[in-house]
Short mmCIF file of C-alpha atoms in Angstrom, two decimals:
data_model
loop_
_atom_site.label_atom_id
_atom_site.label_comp_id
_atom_site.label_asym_id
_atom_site.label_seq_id
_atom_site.Cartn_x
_atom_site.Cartn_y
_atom_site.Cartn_z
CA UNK A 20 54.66 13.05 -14.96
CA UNK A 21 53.73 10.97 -18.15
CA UNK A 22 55.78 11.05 -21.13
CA UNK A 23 54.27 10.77 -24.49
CA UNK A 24 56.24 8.42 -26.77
CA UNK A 25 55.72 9.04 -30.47
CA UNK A 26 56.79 5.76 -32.25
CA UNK A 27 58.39 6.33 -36.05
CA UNK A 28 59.34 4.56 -38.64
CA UNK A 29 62.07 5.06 -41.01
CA UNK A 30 63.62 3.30 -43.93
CA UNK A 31 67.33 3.19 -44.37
CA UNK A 32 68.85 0.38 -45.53
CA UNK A 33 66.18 -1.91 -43.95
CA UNK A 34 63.81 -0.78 -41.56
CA UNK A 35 64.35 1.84 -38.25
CA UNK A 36 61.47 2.02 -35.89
CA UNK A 37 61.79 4.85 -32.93
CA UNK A 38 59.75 5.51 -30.03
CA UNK A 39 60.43 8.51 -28.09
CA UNK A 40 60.83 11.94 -27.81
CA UNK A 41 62.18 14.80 -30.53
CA UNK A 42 66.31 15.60 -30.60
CA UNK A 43 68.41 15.90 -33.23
CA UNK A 44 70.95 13.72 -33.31
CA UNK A 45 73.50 12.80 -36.51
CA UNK A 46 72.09 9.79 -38.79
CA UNK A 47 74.60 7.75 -40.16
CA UNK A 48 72.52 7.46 -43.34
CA UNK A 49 70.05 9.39 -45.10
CA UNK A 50 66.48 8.13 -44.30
CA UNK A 51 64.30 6.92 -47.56
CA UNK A 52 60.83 7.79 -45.44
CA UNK A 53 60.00 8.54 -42.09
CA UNK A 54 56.40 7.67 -40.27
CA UNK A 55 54.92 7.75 -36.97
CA UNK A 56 52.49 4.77 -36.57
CA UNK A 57 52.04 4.49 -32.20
CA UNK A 58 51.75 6.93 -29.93
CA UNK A 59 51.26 6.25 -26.10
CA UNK A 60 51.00 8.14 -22.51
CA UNK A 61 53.06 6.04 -20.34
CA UNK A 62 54.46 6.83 -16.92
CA UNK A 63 57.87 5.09 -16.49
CA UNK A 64 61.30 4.79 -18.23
CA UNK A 65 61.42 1.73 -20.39
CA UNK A 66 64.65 -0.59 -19.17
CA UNK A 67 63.49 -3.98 -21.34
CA UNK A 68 62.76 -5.10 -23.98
CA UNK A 69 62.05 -8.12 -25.42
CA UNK A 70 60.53 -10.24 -29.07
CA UNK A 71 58.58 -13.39 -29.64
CA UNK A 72 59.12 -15.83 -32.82
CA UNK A 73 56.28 -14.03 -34.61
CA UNK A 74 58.13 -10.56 -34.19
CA UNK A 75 55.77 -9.19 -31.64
CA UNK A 76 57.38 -6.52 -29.39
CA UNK A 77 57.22 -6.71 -25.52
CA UNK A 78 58.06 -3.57 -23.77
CA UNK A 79 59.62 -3.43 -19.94
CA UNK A 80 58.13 -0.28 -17.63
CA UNK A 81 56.65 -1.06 -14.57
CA UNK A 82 54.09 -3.18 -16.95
CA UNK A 83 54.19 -5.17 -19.96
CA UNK A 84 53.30 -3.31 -23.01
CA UNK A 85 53.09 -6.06 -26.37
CA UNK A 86 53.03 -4.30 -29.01
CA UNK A 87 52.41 -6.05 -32.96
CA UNK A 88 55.83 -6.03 -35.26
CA UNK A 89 54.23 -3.13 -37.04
CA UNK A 90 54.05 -1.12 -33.63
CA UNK A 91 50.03 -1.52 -33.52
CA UNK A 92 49.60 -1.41 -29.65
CA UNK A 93 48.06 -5.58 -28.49
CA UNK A 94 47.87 -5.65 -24.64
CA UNK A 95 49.27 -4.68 -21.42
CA UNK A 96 49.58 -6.38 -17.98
CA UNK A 97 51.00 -5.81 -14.39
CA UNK A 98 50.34 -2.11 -13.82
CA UNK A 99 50.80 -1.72 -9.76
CA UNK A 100 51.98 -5.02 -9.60
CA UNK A 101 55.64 -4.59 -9.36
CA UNK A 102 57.05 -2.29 -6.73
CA UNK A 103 59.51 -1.07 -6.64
CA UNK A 104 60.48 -2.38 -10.48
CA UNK A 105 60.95 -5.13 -13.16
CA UNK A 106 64.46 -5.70 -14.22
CA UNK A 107 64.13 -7.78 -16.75
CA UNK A 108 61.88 -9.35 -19.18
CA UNK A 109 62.69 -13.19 -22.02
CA UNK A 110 60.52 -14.51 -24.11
CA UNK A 111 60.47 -18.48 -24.20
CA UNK A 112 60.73 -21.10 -26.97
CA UNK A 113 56.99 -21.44 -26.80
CA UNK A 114 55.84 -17.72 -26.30
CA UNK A 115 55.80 -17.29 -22.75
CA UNK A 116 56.61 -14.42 -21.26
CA UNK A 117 58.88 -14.56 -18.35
CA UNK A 118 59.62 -11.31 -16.18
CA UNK A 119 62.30 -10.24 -13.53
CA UNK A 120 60.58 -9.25 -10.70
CA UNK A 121 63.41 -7.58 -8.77
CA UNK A 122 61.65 -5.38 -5.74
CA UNK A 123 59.99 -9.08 -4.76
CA UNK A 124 62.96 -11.37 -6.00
CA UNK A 125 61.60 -13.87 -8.26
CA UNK A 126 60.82 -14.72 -11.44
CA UNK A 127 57.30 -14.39 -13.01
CA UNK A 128 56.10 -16.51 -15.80
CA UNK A 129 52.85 -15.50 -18.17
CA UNK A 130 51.43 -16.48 -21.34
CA UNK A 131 52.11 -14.26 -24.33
CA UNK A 132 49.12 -12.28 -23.69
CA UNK A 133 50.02 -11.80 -19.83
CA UNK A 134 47.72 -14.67 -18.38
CA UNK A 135 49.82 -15.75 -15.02
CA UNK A 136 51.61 -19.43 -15.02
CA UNK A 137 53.97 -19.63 -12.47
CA UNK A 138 56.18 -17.43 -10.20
CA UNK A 139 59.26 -18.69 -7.85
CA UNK A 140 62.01 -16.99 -6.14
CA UNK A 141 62.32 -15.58 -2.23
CA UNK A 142 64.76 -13.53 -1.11
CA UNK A 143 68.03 -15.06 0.13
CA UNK A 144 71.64 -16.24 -1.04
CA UNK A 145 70.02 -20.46 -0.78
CA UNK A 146 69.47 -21.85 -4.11
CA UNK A 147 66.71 -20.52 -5.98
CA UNK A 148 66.45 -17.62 -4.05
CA UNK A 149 67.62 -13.97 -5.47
CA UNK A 150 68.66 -10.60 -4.17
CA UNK A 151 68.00 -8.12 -6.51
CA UNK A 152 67.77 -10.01 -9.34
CA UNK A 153 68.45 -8.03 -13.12
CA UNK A 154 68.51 -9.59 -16.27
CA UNK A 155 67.19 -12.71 -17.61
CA UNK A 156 67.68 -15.17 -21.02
CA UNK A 157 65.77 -18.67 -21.98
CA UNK A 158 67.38 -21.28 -24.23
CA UNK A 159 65.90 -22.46 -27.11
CA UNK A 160 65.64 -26.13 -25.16
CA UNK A 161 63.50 -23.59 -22.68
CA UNK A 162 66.62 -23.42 -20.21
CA UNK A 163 65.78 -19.95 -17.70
CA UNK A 164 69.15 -17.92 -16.44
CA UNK A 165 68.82 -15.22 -14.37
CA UNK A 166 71.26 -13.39 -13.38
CA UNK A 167 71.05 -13.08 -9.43
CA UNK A 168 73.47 -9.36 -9.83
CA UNK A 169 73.77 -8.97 -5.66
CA UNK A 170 74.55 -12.46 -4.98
CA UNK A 171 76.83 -12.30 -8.55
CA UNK A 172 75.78 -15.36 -10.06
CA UNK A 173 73.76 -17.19 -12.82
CA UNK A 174 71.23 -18.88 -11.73
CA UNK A 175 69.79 -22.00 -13.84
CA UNK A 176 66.56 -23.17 -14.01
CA UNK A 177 63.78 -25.52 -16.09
CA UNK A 178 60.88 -23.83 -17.54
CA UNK A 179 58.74 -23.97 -14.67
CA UNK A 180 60.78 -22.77 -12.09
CA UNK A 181 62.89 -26.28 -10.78
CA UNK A 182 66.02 -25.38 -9.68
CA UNK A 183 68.86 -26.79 -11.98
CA UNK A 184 72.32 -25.10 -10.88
CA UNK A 185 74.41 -21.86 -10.53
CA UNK A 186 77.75 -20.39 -11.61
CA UNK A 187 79.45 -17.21 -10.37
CA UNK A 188 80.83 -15.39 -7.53
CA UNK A 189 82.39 -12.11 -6.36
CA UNK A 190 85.51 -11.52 -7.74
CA UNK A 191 87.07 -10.28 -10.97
CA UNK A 192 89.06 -13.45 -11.91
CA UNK A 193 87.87 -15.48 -14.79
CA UNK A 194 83.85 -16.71 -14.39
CA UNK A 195 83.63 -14.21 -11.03
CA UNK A 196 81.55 -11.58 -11.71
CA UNK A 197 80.32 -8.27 -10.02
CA UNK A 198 76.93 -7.35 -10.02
CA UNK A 199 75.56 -8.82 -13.40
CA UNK A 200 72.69 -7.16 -15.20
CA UNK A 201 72.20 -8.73 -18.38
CA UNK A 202 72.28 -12.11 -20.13
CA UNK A 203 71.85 -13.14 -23.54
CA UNK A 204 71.68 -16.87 -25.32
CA UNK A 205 73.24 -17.91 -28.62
CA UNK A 206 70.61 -20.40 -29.49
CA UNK A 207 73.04 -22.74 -32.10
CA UNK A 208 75.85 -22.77 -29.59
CA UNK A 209 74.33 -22.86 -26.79
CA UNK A 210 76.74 -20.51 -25.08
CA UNK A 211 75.70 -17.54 -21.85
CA UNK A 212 76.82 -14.43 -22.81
CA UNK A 213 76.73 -12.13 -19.50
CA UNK A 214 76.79 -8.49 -18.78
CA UNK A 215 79.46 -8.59 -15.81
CA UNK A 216 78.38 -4.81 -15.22
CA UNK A 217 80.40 -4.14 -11.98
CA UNK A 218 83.98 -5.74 -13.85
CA UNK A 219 83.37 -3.70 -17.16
CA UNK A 220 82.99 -6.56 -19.39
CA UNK A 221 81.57 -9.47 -21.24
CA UNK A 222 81.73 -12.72 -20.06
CA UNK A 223 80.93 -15.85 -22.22
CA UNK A 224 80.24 -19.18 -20.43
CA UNK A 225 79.05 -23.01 -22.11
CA UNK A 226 75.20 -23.54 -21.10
CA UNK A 227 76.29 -24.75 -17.80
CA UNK A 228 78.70 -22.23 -17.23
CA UNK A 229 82.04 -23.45 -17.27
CA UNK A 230 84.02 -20.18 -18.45
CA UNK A 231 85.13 -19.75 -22.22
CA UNK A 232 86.46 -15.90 -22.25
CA UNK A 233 86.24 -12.67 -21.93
CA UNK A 234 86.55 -9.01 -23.21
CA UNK A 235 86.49 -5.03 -21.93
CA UNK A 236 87.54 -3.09 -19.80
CA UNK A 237 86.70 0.55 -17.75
CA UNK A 238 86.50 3.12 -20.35
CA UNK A 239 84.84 4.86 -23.42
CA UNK A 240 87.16 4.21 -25.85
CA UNK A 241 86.02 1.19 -28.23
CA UNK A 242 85.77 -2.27 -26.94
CA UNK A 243 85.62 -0.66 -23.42
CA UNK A 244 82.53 -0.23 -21.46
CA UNK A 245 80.93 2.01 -19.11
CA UNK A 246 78.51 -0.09 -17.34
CA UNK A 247 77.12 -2.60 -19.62
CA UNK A 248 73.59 -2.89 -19.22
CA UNK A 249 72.09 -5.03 -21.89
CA UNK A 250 73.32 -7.50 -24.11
CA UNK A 251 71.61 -9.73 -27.67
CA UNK A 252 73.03 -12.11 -29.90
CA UNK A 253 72.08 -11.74 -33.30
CA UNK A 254 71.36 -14.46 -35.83
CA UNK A 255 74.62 -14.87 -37.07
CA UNK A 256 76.07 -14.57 -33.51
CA UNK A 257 77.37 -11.33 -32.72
CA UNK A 258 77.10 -9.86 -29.49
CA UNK A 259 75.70 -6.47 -28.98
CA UNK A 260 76.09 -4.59 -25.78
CA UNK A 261 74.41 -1.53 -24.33
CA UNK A 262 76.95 0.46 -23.08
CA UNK A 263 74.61 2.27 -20.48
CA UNK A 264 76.79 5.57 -19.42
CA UNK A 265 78.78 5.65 -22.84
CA UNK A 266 75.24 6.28 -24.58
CA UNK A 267 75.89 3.58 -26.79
CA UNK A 268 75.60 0.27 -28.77
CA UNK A 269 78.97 -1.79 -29.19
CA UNK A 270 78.96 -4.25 -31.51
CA UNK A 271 81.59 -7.61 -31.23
CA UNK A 272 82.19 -10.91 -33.15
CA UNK A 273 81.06 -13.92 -30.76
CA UNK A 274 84.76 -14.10 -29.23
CA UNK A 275 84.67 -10.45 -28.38
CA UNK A 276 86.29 -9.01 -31.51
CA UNK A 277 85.49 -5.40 -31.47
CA UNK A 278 83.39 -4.71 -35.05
CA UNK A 279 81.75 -1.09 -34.43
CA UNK A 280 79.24 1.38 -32.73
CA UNK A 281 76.80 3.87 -32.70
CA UNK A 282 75.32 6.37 -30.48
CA UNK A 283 73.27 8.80 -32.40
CA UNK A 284 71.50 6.09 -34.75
CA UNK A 285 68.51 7.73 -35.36
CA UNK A 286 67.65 11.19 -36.83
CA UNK A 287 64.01 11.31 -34.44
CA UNK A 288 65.49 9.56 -31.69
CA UNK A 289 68.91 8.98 -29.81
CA UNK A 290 70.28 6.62 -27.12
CA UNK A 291 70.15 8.11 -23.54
CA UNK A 292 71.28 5.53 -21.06
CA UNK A 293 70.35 2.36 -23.13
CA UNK A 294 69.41 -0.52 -21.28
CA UNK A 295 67.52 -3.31 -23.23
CA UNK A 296 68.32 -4.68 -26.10
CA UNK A 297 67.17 -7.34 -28.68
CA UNK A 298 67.47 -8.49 -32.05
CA UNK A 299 65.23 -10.00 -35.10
CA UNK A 300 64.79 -10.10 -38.60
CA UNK A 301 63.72 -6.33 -38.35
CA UNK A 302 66.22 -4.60 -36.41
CA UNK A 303 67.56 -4.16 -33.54
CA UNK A 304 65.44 -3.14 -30.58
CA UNK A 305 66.50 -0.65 -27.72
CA UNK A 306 64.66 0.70 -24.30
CA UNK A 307 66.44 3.69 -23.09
CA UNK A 308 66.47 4.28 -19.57
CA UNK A 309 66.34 8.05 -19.05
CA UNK A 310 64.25 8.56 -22.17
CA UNK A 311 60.74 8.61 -20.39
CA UNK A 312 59.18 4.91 -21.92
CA UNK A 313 60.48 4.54 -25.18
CA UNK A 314 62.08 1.92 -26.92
CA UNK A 315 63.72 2.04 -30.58
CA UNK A 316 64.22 -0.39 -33.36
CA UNK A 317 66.93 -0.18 -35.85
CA UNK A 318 68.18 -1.99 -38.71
#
């Protein structure tokens, strides 16, 4: 069944963007003014999400919705193509669009108005190769990690697909990880933030993944997570983590230091299983998973 996703916008202290259906959840503020400016019939649950330099909006489900930074709808690409799902979706230095491809175990790479580039990946534990690949992050030197969550590793590679290392293996010691979903770049340091989703926590590594720290734990209580599914760095380099089962968005200082979080954020929209996340100027950007193809943007 298709869902229609009603895209607002409201003003708090900045700006709040929404997609999705009608609840009524707490705001932490009052709204100034509320609008809906997109609405859409789409067929799948949005689980990415995903923003170019010029604030343009890429949208993860089953296809690649690009939508303008004022939510005006631009183009779409890959409908049918990926079976059984996408599982992750980074925007390069340049504008190139580079998407997870998990049911065929590679990586796809498009221009920024889904033209296809390039593609690698086979199934397999060999270099290069993925099982079930889930989450992915470019560099602002146009570095590619993917995060390879059956095999649990990061995988490293150039821009156009050449093989250039990995890091990671099962285990829950320091730089092991257990199935990891998400990764996210801090573009001044250089530094891999990962979503180690199976361990419960965050795991921050140097660009070429020699281990730095760590924080979390099992749990809902704050600074804990229940399966981390997403994870962005904002500008000034805090790290914010979609707590998937907790309903939730944690917020931490770049060496983990627990700051706050929200799970009701919006008062036309609410976080149900969040999975994507990203960050601009704007707001912050979400794609719930059991919230039929929406994704939210707050500020």
């Amino acid at each position: 069944m298709k869902a229609r996703v009603s895209v607002m916008m409201l003003v708090l202290s900045g700006l709040l963007f929404t997609m999705g259906c009608q609840r009524s959840p707490v705001s932490p503020t009052s709204p100034v003014s509320m609008s809906i400016f997109y609405t859409a019939q789409l067929g799948t649950p949005g689980v990415g999400v995903a923003l170019n330099a010029s604030g343009d909006v890429y949208v993860e489900n089953k296809q690649i919705s690009q939508l303008s930074a004022n939510g005006t709808p631009m183009t779409q690409w890959g409908n049918g193509v990926w079976t059984p799902s996408i599982a992750g979706i980074g925007i390069g230095p340049s504008g190139n669009v580079y998407v997870v491809d998990e049911g065929n175990n590679r990586v796809d790479k498009f221009s920024s108005n889904g033209s296809p580039i390039t593609e690698w990946g086979t199934f397999g534990k060999g270099q290069g190769q993925f099982e079930s690949p889930n989450g992915i992050a470019i560099s602002a030197s146009g570095i590619v990690y993917v995060a390879d969550s059956i095999n649990c590793r990061i995988e490293e590679f150039s821009s156009t697909g050449t093989y250039l290392g990995a890091w990671g293996s099962l285990g829950h010691g320091n730089g092991q990880l257990n199935t990891p979903t998400a990764i996210a770049v801090n573009n001044t340091s250089g530094d891999v933030y990962v979503a180690d989703f199976g361990n419960q926590r965050v795991q921050e590594f140097t660009s070429t993944g020699t281990y730095i720290t760590q924080w979390g734990s099992k749990g809902n209580s704050a600074g804990q997570f229940s399966a981390p599914a997403g994870i962005a760095i904002s500008s000034s380099g805090n790290v914010f983590v979609a707590d998937d089962s907790s309903d939730r968005i944690q917020e931490f200082s770049s060496s983990g230091i627990y700051i706050t979080q929200w799970n009701t954020p919006a008062v036309s929209g609410y976080l149900d299983q969040p999975d994507g996340i990203a960050i601009n100027a704007n707001g912050i950007y979400i794609a719930n998973e059991l919230m039929p193809s929406t994704a939210s943007v707050y500020n």
